[in-house]
Amino acid sequence: ATAKLNLWLRQDTPSKVPEYATHHVGVGAVVVNSRQEILCVRELRMNYMPWKVPGGLSELGESISTAAEREVLEETGIPTKFHSILSFRHTHGLANGRSDLYFVCRLDPIEGKDENGNVVIPEPCAQACEIEATRWVPLSEYRAMVDGVDGQPGHPMMSQVMKVYDQGLRIEEKQVSSVVPGRKPNPLYMPVVLKESD
């Protein structure tokens, strides 16, 4: 644990140093393989749905894309490549009374080929300390679950996210230079304008 003390030296203005972190930044990942199956997990505790997309909290200084790739690899053992952001939500009053920014990202699984040129889809493996089970779920089964068919409650947020996925909509990451001397390039997330051919 770390404790820090600070003293604002300008007595004529209030301190601008935040007293505490105001937000958590979380990521979730929609990973769909070439068989049209979505990568899902069931956590060891607090499962509100039979399956959910993998994800978790970003680490200090970690980009959204890196956090999403890391969380998927940790929870399922599946290597992925960041594709885009599909959506995000901003919720207040969650863990530790903080607000939560949760980015749902689209990631592409890294699939291989066998000696005959056939696609090889890696088999997921559940992270022992957090995940009870993981598997590739047919997209039709996942959609039925989040849409709430047959009187089931569904998952309104993920139902909307899957509509965005189906339409091919996305927010892409682009590295841009900073105007501040010595500062590294920043990721800028921008919506993609679909052309008639898309």
PDB file of C-alpha atoms in Angstrom:
ATOM      1  CA  ALA A   1       0.000   0.000   0.000  1.00  0.00           C
ATOM      2  CA  THR A   2       1.112   3.538  -0.700  1.00  0.00           C
ATOM      3  CA  ALA A   3       0.181   6.687   1.189  1.00  0.00           C
ATOM      4  CA  LYS A   4       0.872  10.152  -0.208  1.00  0.00           C
ATOM      5  CA  LEU A   5       0.603  13.561   1.375  1.00  0.00           C
ATOM      6  CA  ASN A   6       0.430  16.788  -0.584  1.00  0.00           C
ATOM      7  CA  LEU A   7       0.370  20.472   0.240  1.00  0.00           C
ATOM      8  CA  TRP A   8      -1.001  23.070  -2.195  1.00  0.00           C
ATOM      9  CA  LEU A   9       1.421  25.975  -1.847  1.00  0.00           C
ATOM     10  CA  ARG A  10      -0.769  28.684  -3.370  1.00  0.00           C
ATOM     11  CA  GLN A  11      -2.963  29.835  -0.505  1.00  0.00           C
ATOM     12  CA  ASP A  12      -5.068  32.135  -2.738  1.00  0.00           C
ATOM     13  CA  THR A  13      -6.608  29.238  -4.732  1.00  0.00           C
ATOM     14  CA  PRO A  14      -8.039  25.864  -3.762  1.00  0.00           C
ATOM     15  CA  SER A  15      -5.923  22.765  -4.412  1.00  0.00           C
ATOM     16  CA  LYS A  16      -6.348  21.263  -7.860  1.00  0.00           C
ATOM     17  CA  VAL A  17      -4.882  17.911  -6.851  1.00  0.00           C
ATOM     18  CA  PRO A  18      -7.718  15.343  -6.867  1.00  0.00           C
ATOM     19  CA  GLU A  19      -8.355  13.763  -3.498  1.00  0.00           C
ATOM     20  CA  TYR A  20      -8.875  10.318  -5.041  1.00  0.00           C
ATOM     21  CA  ALA A  21      -9.421   8.514  -8.323  1.00  0.00           C
ATOM     22  CA  THR A  22     -12.892   9.234  -9.659  1.00  0.00           C
ATOM     23  CA  HIS A  23     -13.229   6.453 -12.244  1.00  0.00           C
ATOM     24  CA  HIS A  24     -12.446   2.841 -12.949  1.00  0.00           C
ATOM     25  CA  VAL A  25     -11.763   1.970 -16.602  1.00  0.00           C
ATOM     26  CA  GLY A  26     -12.958  -1.463 -17.650  1.00  0.00           C
ATOM     27  CA  VAL A  27     -12.908  -3.380 -20.911  1.00  0.00           C
ATOM     28  CA  GLY A  28     -14.988  -6.181 -22.376  1.00  0.00           C
ATOM     29  CA  ALA A  29     -14.172  -8.048 -25.575  1.00  0.00           C
ATOM     30  CA  VAL A  30     -16.364  -9.338 -28.395  1.00  0.00           C
ATOM     31  CA  VAL A  31     -14.175 -12.017 -30.010  1.00  0.00           C
ATOM     32  CA  VAL A  32     -15.804 -13.886 -32.901  1.00  0.00           C
ATOM     33  CA  ASN A  33     -13.973 -16.710 -34.685  1.00  0.00           C
ATOM     34  CA  SER A  34     -14.236 -17.850 -38.307  1.00  0.00           C
ATOM     35  CA  ARG A  35     -16.935 -20.416 -37.336  1.00  0.00           C
ATOM     36  CA  GLN A  36     -19.186 -17.530 -36.180  1.00  0.00           C
ATOM     37  CA  GLU A  37     -18.751 -18.371 -32.488  1.00  0.00           C
ATOM     38  CA  ILE A  38     -18.207 -15.781 -29.754  1.00  0.00           C
ATOM     39  CA  LEU A  39     -15.687 -16.286 -26.960  1.00  0.00           C
ATOM     40  CA  CYS A  40     -17.487 -16.382 -23.596  1.00  0.00           C
ATOM     41  CA  VAL A  41     -16.646 -16.941 -19.947  1.00  0.00           C
ATOM     42  CA  ARG A  42     -18.493 -17.814 -16.758  1.00  0.00           C
ATOM     43  CA  GLU A  43     -16.908 -16.285 -13.670  1.00  0.00           C
ATOM     44  CA  LEU A  44     -16.375 -18.168 -10.421  1.00  0.00           C
ATOM     45  CA  ARG A  45     -18.869 -15.830  -8.696  1.00  0.00           C
ATOM     46  CA  MET A  46     -21.606 -13.291  -9.435  1.00  0.00           C
ATOM     47  CA  ASN A  47     -22.881 -14.630 -12.756  1.00  0.00           C
ATOM     48  CA  TYR A  48     -25.973 -12.735 -13.850  1.00  0.00           C
ATOM     49  CA  MET A  49     -26.112 -14.518 -17.220  1.00  0.00           C
ATOM     50  CA  PRO A  50     -25.069 -18.028 -18.297  1.00  0.00           C
ATOM     51  CA  TRP A  51     -22.215 -16.542 -20.374  1.00  0.00           C
ATOM     52  CA  LYS A  52     -20.508 -13.154 -20.691  1.00  0.00           C
ATOM     53  CA  VAL A  53     -17.722 -11.711 -22.790  1.00  0.00           C
ATOM     54  CA  PRO A  54     -14.251 -11.738 -21.185  1.00  0.00           C
ATOM     55  CA  GLY A  55     -12.917  -8.522 -19.693  1.00  0.00           C
ATOM     56  CA  GLY A  56     -11.834  -6.648 -16.608  1.00  0.00           C
ATOM     57  CA  LEU A  57     -10.153  -3.486 -15.329  1.00  0.00           C
ATOM     58  CA  SER A  58      -7.358  -1.733 -17.167  1.00  0.00           C
ATOM     59  CA  GLU A  59      -4.081  -1.226 -15.357  1.00  0.00           C
ATOM     60  CA  LEU A  60      -2.590   2.189 -14.630  1.00  0.00           C
ATOM     61  CA  GLY A  61      -1.171   3.649 -17.855  1.00  0.00           C
ATOM     62  CA  GLU A  62      -2.553   0.831 -20.026  1.00  0.00           C
ATOM     63  CA  SER A  63      -4.318   1.638 -23.293  1.00  0.00           C
ATOM     64  CA  ILE A  64      -7.844   0.365 -23.917  1.00  0.00           C
ATOM     65  CA  SER A  65      -6.633  -1.881 -26.751  1.00  0.00           C
ATOM     66  CA  THR A  66      -3.803  -3.404 -24.697  1.00  0.00           C
ATOM     67  CA  ALA A  67      -6.089  -3.925 -21.691  1.00  0.00           C
ATOM     68  CA  ALA A  68      -8.666  -5.764 -23.817  1.00  0.00           C
ATOM     69  CA  GLU A  69      -6.050  -8.053 -25.412  1.00  0.00           C
ATOM     70  CA  ARG A  70      -4.460  -8.767 -22.003  1.00  0.00           C
ATOM     71  CA  GLU A  71      -7.762  -9.535 -20.256  1.00  0.00           C
ATOM     72  CA  VAL A  72      -8.845 -11.970 -22.993  1.00  0.00           C
ATOM     73  CA  LEU A  73      -5.475 -13.745 -22.880  1.00  0.00           C
ATOM     74  CA  GLU A  74      -5.515 -13.951 -19.059  1.00  0.00           C
ATOM     75  CA  GLU A  75      -9.100 -15.197 -18.758  1.00  0.00           C
ATOM     76  CA  THR A  76      -9.214 -17.564 -21.752  1.00  0.00           C
ATOM     77  CA  GLY A  77      -5.679 -18.156 -23.057  1.00  0.00           C
ATOM     78  CA  ILE A  78      -6.778 -16.936 -26.515  1.00  0.00           C
ATOM     79  CA  PRO A  79      -4.379 -14.524 -28.264  1.00  0.00           C
ATOM     80  CA  THR A  80      -6.171 -11.682 -30.051  1.00  0.00           C
ATOM     81  CA  LYS A  81      -5.579  -8.483 -31.989  1.00  0.00           C
ATOM     82  CA  PHE A  82      -7.504  -5.301 -31.231  1.00  0.00           C
ATOM     83  CA  HIS A  83      -9.899  -4.320 -34.036  1.00  0.00           C
ATOM     84  CA  SER A  84     -12.024  -1.429 -32.705  1.00  0.00           C
ATOM     85  CA  ILE A  85     -14.300  -0.128 -29.964  1.00  0.00           C
ATOM     86  CA  LEU A  86     -17.941  -1.063 -30.461  1.00  0.00           C
ATOM     87  CA  SER A  87     -19.456   0.944 -27.631  1.00  0.00           C
ATOM     88  CA  PHE A  88     -18.894   2.230 -24.116  1.00  0.00           C
ATOM     89  CA  ARG A  89     -20.994   2.993 -21.069  1.00  0.00           C
ATOM     90  CA  HIS A  90     -20.524   5.419 -18.193  1.00  0.00           C
ATOM     91  CA  THR A  91     -22.084   4.325 -14.896  1.00  0.00           C
ATOM     92  CA  HIS A  92     -21.917   6.061 -11.517  1.00  0.00           C
ATOM     93  CA  GLY A  93     -21.840   4.704  -7.983  1.00  0.00           C
ATOM     94  CA  LEU A  94     -20.179   1.325  -8.609  1.00  0.00           C
ATOM     95  CA  ALA A  95     -17.212  -0.296  -6.827  1.00  0.00           C
ATOM     96  CA  ASN A  96     -15.829   1.869  -4.014  1.00  0.00           C
ATOM     97  CA  GLY A  97     -18.453   4.495  -4.850  1.00  0.00           C
ATOM     98  CA  ARG A  98     -16.589   5.386  -8.048  1.00  0.00           C
ATOM     99  CA  SER A  99     -17.843   5.902 -11.571  1.00  0.00           C
ATOM    100  CA  ASP A 100     -17.063   3.311 -14.210  1.00  0.00           C
ATOM    101  CA  LEU A 101     -16.139   3.739 -17.874  1.00  0.00           C
ATOM    102  CA  TYR A 102     -16.572   0.371 -19.604  1.00  0.00           C
ATOM    103  CA  PHE A 103     -15.375  -0.027 -23.197  1.00  0.00           C
ATOM    104  CA  VAL A 104     -16.687  -2.953 -25.251  1.00  0.00           C
ATOM    105  CA  CYS A 105     -14.071  -3.756 -27.871  1.00  0.00           C
ATOM    106  CA  ARG A 106     -14.024  -5.970 -30.922  1.00  0.00           C
ATOM    107  CA  LEU A 107     -10.956  -8.197 -31.019  1.00  0.00           C
ATOM    108  CA  ASP A 108      -9.971 -10.695 -33.695  1.00  0.00           C
ATOM    109  CA  PRO A 109      -8.754 -14.103 -32.501  1.00  0.00           C
ATOM    110  CA  ILE A 110      -5.373 -15.149 -33.843  1.00  0.00           C
ATOM    111  CA  GLU A 111      -6.175 -18.357 -35.721  1.00  0.00           C
ATOM    112  CA  GLY A 112      -3.587 -20.666 -37.222  1.00  0.00           C
ATOM    113  CA  LYS A 113      -3.425 -23.080 -40.129  1.00  0.00           C
ATOM    114  CA  ASP A 114      -2.548 -26.754 -40.125  1.00  0.00           C
ATOM    115  CA  GLU A 115      -0.230 -28.486 -42.618  1.00  0.00           C
ATOM    116  CA  ASN A 116      -3.151 -28.799 -45.078  1.00  0.00           C
ATOM    117  CA  GLY A 117      -4.022 -25.100 -44.916  1.00  0.00           C
ATOM    118  CA  ASN A 118      -7.136 -25.617 -42.773  1.00  0.00           C
ATOM    119  CA  VAL A 119      -7.972 -22.962 -40.167  1.00  0.00           C
ATOM    120  CA  VAL A 120      -7.126 -23.966 -36.602  1.00  0.00           C
ATOM    121  CA  ILE A 121      -9.131 -22.155 -33.926  1.00  0.00           C
ATOM    122  CA  PRO A 122      -7.401 -22.180 -30.530  1.00  0.00           C
ATOM    123  CA  GLU A 123      -9.264 -23.869 -27.683  1.00  0.00           C
ATOM    124  CA  PRO A 124      -9.934 -21.588 -24.680  1.00  0.00           C
ATOM    125  CA  CYS A 125      -8.636 -22.442 -21.215  1.00  0.00           C
ATOM    126  CA  ALA A 126     -10.233 -20.905 -18.099  1.00  0.00           C
ATOM    127  CA  GLN A 127      -8.095 -18.760 -15.781  1.00  0.00           C
ATOM    128  CA  ALA A 128      -7.996 -20.766 -12.544  1.00  0.00           C
ATOM    129  CA  CYS A 129      -8.407 -17.934 -10.009  1.00  0.00           C
ATOM    130  CA  GLU A 130     -11.331 -16.075 -11.657  1.00  0.00           C
ATOM    131  CA  ILE A 131     -13.042 -18.100 -14.373  1.00  0.00           C
ATOM    132  CA  GLU A 132     -15.198 -21.209 -13.900  1.00  0.00           C
ATOM    133  CA  ALA A 133     -15.577 -22.037 -17.598  1.00  0.00           C
ATOM    134  CA  THR A 134     -14.867 -20.627 -21.034  1.00  0.00           C
ATOM    135  CA  ARG A 135     -15.968 -21.704 -24.485  1.00  0.00           C
ATOM    136  CA  TRP A 136     -16.803 -20.660 -28.011  1.00  0.00           C
ATOM    137  CA  VAL A 137     -20.582 -20.092 -28.033  1.00  0.00           C
ATOM    138  CA  PRO A 138     -22.493 -20.036 -31.348  1.00  0.00           C
ATOM    139  CA  LEU A 139     -23.400 -16.425 -32.167  1.00  0.00           C
ATOM    140  CA  SER A 140     -27.070 -17.388 -32.570  1.00  0.00           C
ATOM    141  CA  GLU A 141     -27.133 -18.838 -29.022  1.00  0.00           C
ATOM    142  CA  TYR A 142     -25.391 -15.768 -27.575  1.00  0.00           C
ATOM    143  CA  ARG A 143     -27.735 -13.377 -29.390  1.00  0.00           C
ATOM    144  CA  ALA A 144     -30.784 -15.257 -28.101  1.00  0.00           C
ATOM    145  CA  MET A 145     -29.407 -14.991 -24.557  1.00  0.00           C
ATOM    146  CA  VAL A 146     -28.682 -11.231 -24.676  1.00  0.00           C
ATOM    147  CA  ASP A 147     -31.883 -10.424 -26.607  1.00  0.00           C
ATOM    148  CA  GLY A 148     -33.963 -12.225 -23.961  1.00  0.00           C
ATOM    149  CA  VAL A 149     -35.979 -14.636 -26.085  1.00  0.00           C
ATOM    150  CA  ASP A 150     -38.478 -17.125 -24.605  1.00  0.00           C
ATOM    151  CA  GLY A 151     -39.311 -14.922 -21.616  1.00  0.00           C
ATOM    152  CA  GLN A 152     -35.696 -14.654 -20.412  1.00  0.00           C
ATOM    153  CA  PRO A 153     -34.579 -11.217 -19.145  1.00  0.00           C
ATOM    154  CA  GLY A 154     -31.743 -10.677 -21.627  1.00  0.00           C
ATOM    155  CA  HIS A 155     -28.884  -8.186 -21.396  1.00  0.00           C
ATOM    156  CA  PRO A 156     -29.950  -4.781 -22.822  1.00  0.00           C
ATOM    157  CA  MET A 157     -26.425  -3.365 -23.155  1.00  0.00           C
ATOM    158  CA  MET A 158     -24.941  -6.387 -24.939  1.00  0.00           C
ATOM    159  CA  SER A 159     -28.041  -6.676 -27.124  1.00  0.00           C
ATOM    160  CA  GLN A 160     -27.318  -3.141 -28.380  1.00  0.00           C
ATOM    161  CA  VAL A 161     -23.593  -3.885 -28.756  1.00  0.00           C
ATOM    162  CA  MET A 162     -24.365  -6.909 -30.951  1.00  0.00           C
ATOM    163  CA  LYS A 163     -26.534  -4.713 -33.193  1.00  0.00           C
ATOM    164  CA  VAL A 164     -23.546  -2.386 -33.623  1.00  0.00           C
ATOM    165  CA  TYR A 165     -21.342  -5.423 -34.369  1.00  0.00           C
ATOM    166  CA  ASP A 166     -23.825  -6.765 -36.946  1.00  0.00           C
ATOM    167  CA  GLN A 167     -23.952  -3.404 -38.734  1.00  0.00           C
ATOM    168  CA  GLY A 168     -20.162  -3.248 -38.961  1.00  0.00           C
ATOM    169  CA  LEU A 169     -20.067   0.037 -37.012  1.00  0.00           C
ATOM    170  CA  ARG A 170     -16.948   0.815 -35.022  1.00  0.00           C
ATOM    171  CA  ILE A 171     -14.697   3.361 -33.364  1.00  0.00           C
ATOM    172  CA  GLU A 172     -11.110   2.895 -34.505  1.00  0.00           C
ATOM    173  CA  GLU A 173      -7.873   3.761 -32.733  1.00  0.00           C
ATOM    174  CA  LYS A 174      -5.456   6.148 -34.432  1.00  0.00           C
ATOM    175  CA  GLN A 175      -2.143   7.299 -32.976  1.00  0.00           C
ATOM    176  CA  VAL A 176      -1.748  11.094 -33.104  1.00  0.00           C
ATOM    177  CA  SER A 177       1.226  13.240 -32.147  1.00  0.00           C
ATOM    178  CA  SER A 178       0.967  15.475 -29.105  1.00  0.00           C
ATOM    179  CA  VAL A 179       1.506  19.223 -29.311  1.00  0.00           C
ATOM    180  CA  VAL A 180       3.276  19.011 -25.931  1.00  0.00           C
ATOM    181  CA  PRO A 181       7.048  18.649 -26.470  1.00  0.00           C
ATOM    182  CA  GLY A 182       8.394  15.286 -25.299  1.00  0.00           C
ATOM    183  CA  ARG A 183       4.981  13.648 -24.841  1.00  0.00           C
ATOM    184  CA  LYS A 184       4.396  10.307 -26.552  1.00  0.00           C
ATOM    185  CA  PRO A 185       1.763   9.956 -29.297  1.00  0.00           C
ATOM    186  CA  ASN A 186      -1.769   9.483 -27.973  1.00  0.00           C
ATOM    187  CA  PRO A 187      -4.414   7.020 -29.085  1.00  0.00           C
ATOM    188  CA  LEU A 188      -7.396   8.904 -30.491  1.00  0.00           C
ATOM    189  CA  TYR A 189     -10.615   6.933 -30.922  1.00  0.00           C
ATOM    190  CA  MET A 190     -12.712   8.028 -33.889  1.00  0.00           C
ATOM    191  CA  PRO A 191     -15.916   6.712 -35.479  1.00  0.00           C
ATOM    192  CA  VAL A 192     -15.591   5.172 -38.923  1.00  0.00           C
ATOM    193  CA  VAL A 193     -17.877   6.551 -41.595  1.00  0.00           C
ATOM    194  CA  LEU A 194     -19.269   3.627 -43.587  1.00  0.00           C
ATOM    195  CA  LYS A 195     -19.226   3.913 -47.357  1.00  0.00           C
ATOM    196  CA  GLU A 196     -21.976   2.530 -49.562  1.00  0.00           C
ATOM    197  CA  SER A 197     -19.722  -0.432 -50.405  1.00  0.00           C
ATOM    198  CA  ASP A 198     -19.246  -1.369 -46.694  1.00  0.00           C
TER     199      ASP A 198
END
